[in-house]
mmCIF file of C-alpha atoms in Angstrom:
data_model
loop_
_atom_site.group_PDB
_atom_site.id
_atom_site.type_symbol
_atom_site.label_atom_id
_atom_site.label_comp_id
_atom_site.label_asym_id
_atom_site.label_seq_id
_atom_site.Cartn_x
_atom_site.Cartn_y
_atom_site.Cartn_z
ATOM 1 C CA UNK A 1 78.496 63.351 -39.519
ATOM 2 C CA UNK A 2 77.324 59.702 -38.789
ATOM 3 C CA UNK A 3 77.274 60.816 -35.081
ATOM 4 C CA UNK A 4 74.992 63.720 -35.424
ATOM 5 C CA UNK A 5 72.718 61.604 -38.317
ATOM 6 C CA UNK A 6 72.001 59.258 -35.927
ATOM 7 C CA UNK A 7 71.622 61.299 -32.312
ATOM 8 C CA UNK A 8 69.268 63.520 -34.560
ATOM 9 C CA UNK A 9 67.045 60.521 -36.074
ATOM 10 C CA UNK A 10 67.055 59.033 -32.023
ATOM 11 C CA UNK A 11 66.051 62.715 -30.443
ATOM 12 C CA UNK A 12 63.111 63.034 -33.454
ATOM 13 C CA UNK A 13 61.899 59.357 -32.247
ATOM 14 C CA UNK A 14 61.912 60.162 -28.560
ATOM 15 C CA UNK A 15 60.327 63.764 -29.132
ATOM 16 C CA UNK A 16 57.459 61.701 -31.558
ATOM 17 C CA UNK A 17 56.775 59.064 -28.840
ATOM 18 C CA UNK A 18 56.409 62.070 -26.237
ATOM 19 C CA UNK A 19 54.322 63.795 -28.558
ATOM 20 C CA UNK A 20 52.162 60.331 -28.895
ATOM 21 C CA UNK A 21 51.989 59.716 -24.614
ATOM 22 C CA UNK A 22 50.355 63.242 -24.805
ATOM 23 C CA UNK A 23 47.974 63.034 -27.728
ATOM 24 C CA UNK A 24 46.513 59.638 -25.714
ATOM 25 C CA UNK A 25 47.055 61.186 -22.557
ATOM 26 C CA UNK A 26 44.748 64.130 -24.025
ATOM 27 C CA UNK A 27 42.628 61.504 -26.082
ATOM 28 C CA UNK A 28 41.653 59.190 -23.210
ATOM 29 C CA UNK A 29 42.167 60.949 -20.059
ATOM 30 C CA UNK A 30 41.001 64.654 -20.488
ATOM 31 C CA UNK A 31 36.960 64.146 -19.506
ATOM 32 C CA UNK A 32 37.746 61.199 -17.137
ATOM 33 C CA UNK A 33 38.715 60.434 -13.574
ATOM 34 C CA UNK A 34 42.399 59.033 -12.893
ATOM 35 C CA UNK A 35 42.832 55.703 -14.308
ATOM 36 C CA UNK A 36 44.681 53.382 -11.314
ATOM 37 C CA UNK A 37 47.037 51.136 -12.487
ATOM 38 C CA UNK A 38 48.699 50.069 -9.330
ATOM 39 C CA UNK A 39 45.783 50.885 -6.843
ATOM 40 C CA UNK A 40 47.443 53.533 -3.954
ATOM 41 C CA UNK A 41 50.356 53.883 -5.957
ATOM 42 C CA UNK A 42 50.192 54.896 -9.457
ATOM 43 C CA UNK A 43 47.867 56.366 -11.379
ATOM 44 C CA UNK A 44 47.579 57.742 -15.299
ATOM 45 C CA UNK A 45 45.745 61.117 -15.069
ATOM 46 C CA UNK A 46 45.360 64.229 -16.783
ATOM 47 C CA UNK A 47 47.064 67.216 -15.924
ATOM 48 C CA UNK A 48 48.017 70.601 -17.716
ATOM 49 C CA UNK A 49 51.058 72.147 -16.617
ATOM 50 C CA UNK A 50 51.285 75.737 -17.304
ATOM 51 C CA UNK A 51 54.687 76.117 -15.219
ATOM 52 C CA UNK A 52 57.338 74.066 -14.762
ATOM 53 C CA UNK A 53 58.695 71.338 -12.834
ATOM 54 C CA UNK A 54 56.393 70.609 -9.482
ATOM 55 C CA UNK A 55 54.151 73.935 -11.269
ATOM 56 C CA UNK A 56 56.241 76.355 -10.577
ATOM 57 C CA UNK A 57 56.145 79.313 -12.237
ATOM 58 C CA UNK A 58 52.610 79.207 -14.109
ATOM 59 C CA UNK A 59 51.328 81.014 -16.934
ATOM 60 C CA UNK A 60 55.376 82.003 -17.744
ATOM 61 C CA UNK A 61 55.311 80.043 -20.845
ATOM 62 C CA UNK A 62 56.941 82.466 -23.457
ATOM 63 C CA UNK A 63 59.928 82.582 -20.731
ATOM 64 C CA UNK A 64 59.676 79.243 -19.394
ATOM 65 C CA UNK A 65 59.786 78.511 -23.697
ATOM 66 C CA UNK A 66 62.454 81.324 -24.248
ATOM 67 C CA UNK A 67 64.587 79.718 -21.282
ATOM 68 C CA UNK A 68 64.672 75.713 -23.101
ATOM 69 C CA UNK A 69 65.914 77.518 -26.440
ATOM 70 C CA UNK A 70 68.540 78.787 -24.587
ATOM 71 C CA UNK A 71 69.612 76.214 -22.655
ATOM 72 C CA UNK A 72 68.871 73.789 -25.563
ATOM 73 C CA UNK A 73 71.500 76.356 -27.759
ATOM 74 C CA UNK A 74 73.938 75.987 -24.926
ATOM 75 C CA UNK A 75 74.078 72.349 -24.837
ATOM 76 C CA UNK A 76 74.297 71.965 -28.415
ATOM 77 C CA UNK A 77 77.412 75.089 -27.922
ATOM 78 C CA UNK A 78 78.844 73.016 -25.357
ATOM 79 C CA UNK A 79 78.001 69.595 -26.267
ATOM 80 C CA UNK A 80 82.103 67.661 -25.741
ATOM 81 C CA UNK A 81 82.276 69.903 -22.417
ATOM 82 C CA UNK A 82 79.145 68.700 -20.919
ATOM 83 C CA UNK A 83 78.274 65.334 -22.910
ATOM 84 C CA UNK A 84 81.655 64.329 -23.247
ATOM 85 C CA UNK A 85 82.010 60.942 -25.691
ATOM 86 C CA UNK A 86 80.897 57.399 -25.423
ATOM 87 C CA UNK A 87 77.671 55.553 -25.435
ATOM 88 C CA UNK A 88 76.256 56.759 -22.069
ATOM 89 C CA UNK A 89 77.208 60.642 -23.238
ATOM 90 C CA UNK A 90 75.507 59.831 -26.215
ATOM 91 C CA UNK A 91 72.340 58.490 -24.923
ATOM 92 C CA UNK A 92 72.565 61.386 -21.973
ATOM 93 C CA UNK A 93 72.706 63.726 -24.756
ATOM 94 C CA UNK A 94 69.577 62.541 -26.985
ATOM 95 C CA UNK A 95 67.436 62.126 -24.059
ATOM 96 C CA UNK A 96 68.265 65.737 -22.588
ATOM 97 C CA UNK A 97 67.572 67.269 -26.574
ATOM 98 C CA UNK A 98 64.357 65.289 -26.528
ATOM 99 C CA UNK A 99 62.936 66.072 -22.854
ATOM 100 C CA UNK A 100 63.500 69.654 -23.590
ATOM 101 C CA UNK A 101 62.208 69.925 -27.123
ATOM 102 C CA UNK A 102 59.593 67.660 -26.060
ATOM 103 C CA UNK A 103 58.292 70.206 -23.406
ATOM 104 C CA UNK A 104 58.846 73.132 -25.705
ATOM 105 C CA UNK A 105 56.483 71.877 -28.561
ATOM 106 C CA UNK A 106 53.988 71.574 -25.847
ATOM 107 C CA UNK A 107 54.374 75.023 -24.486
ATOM 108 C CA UNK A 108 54.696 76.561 -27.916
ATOM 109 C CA UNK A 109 51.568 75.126 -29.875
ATOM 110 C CA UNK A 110 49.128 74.284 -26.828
ATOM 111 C CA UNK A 111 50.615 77.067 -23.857
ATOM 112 C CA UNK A 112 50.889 74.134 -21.173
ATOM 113 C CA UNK A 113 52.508 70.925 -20.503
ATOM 114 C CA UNK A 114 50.610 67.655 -20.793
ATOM 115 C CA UNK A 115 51.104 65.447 -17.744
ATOM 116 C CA UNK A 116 49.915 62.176 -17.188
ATOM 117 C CA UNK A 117 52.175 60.086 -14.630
ATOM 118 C CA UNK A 118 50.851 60.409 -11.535
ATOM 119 C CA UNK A 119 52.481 58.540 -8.034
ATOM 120 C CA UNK A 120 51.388 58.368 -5.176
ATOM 121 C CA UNK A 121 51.532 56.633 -1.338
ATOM 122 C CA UNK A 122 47.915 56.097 -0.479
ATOM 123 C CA UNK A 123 47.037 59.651 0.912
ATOM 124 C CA UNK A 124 50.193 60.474 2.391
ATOM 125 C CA UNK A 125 52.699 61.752 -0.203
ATOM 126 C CA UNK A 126 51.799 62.996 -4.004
ATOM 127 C CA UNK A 127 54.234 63.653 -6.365
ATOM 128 C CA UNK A 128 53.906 66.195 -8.752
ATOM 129 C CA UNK A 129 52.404 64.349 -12.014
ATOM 130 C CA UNK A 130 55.140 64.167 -15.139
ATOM 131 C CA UNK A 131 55.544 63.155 -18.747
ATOM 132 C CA UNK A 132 57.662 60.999 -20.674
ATOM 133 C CA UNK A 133 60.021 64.323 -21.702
ATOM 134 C CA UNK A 134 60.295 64.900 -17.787
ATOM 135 C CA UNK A 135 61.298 61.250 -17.647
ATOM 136 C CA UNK A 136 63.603 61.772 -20.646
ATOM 137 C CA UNK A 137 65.548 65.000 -18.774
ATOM 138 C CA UNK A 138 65.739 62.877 -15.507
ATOM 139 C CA UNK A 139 67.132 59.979 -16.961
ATOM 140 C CA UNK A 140 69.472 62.255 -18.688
ATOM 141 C CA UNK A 141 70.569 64.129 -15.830
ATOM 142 C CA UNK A 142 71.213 61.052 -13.427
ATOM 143 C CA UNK A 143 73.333 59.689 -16.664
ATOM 144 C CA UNK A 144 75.787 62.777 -16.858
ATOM 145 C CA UNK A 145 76.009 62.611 -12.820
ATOM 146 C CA UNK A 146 76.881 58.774 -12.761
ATOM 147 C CA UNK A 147 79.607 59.540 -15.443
ATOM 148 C CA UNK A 148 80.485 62.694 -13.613
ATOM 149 C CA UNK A 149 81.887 60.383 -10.788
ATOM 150 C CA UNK A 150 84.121 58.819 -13.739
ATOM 151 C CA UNK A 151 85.627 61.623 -15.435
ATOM 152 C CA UNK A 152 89.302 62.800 -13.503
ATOM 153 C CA UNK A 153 90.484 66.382 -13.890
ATOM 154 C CA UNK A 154 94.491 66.489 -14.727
#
């Protein structure tokens, strides 16, 4: 019970600070130009994602919403398959809840994704712009493959 106490009070705090990078993101960057903060490399802009990752599939938010419950209820379903135990499961595991509940209280309530990282190489290559829950599901993801590499199958 300690467990879930505590992965639930860590995924509330990561969904919050998500919730505050978008409110400022929203707040400061909405009516204004990109604001560089490594010149030619990165920049803090505002962007409203109504698909998903790199914008695909826009306007498909009750799906794209529908689609995060269920893969949310699956992970929670199979949490010791896919999580596994340990600190690094643990921390995979809070930051995957977050990044996904993150981006679903966005799509919900406001019917887009706020996005405000924004890299880029001079003029010659442009990632798509992300969020902090993006960040949250990547980190997770290249967690549970690192510890992939450790598991052995009998």
């Amino acid at each position: 019970m300690r467990r879930f106490l505590v992965l639930f009070a860590v995924v509330v705090h990561l969904v919050l600070a998500d919730a505050v990078a978008k409110e400022l993101a929203a707040g400061y960057l909405k009516s204004s130009a990109p604001l560089s903060v490594i010149p030619g490399f990165f920049n803090l802009a505002y962007v409203e994602n109504r698909g998903c990752a790199w914008g695909m599939f826009q306007g498909q938010v009750w799906p794209l919403a529908a689609f995060a419950v269920l893969a949310l209820a699956f992970l929670v379903w199979k949490r010791k398959t896919v999580f596994g135990e340990g600190r690094v499961a643990a921390v995979s595991e809070a930051l995957l809840y977050a990044g996904i509940v993150g981006n679903l209280v966005d799509r919900m309530f406001r019917g887009f994704v706020i996005d405000f990282f924004d890299f880029h190489w001079a003029d010659a290559y442009h990632f798509p712009c992300f969020n902090l829950a993006d960040t949250f599901i990547t980190v997770a993801a290249g967690l549970l493959i690192l510890c992939s590499f450790g598991k052995r199958t009998s």
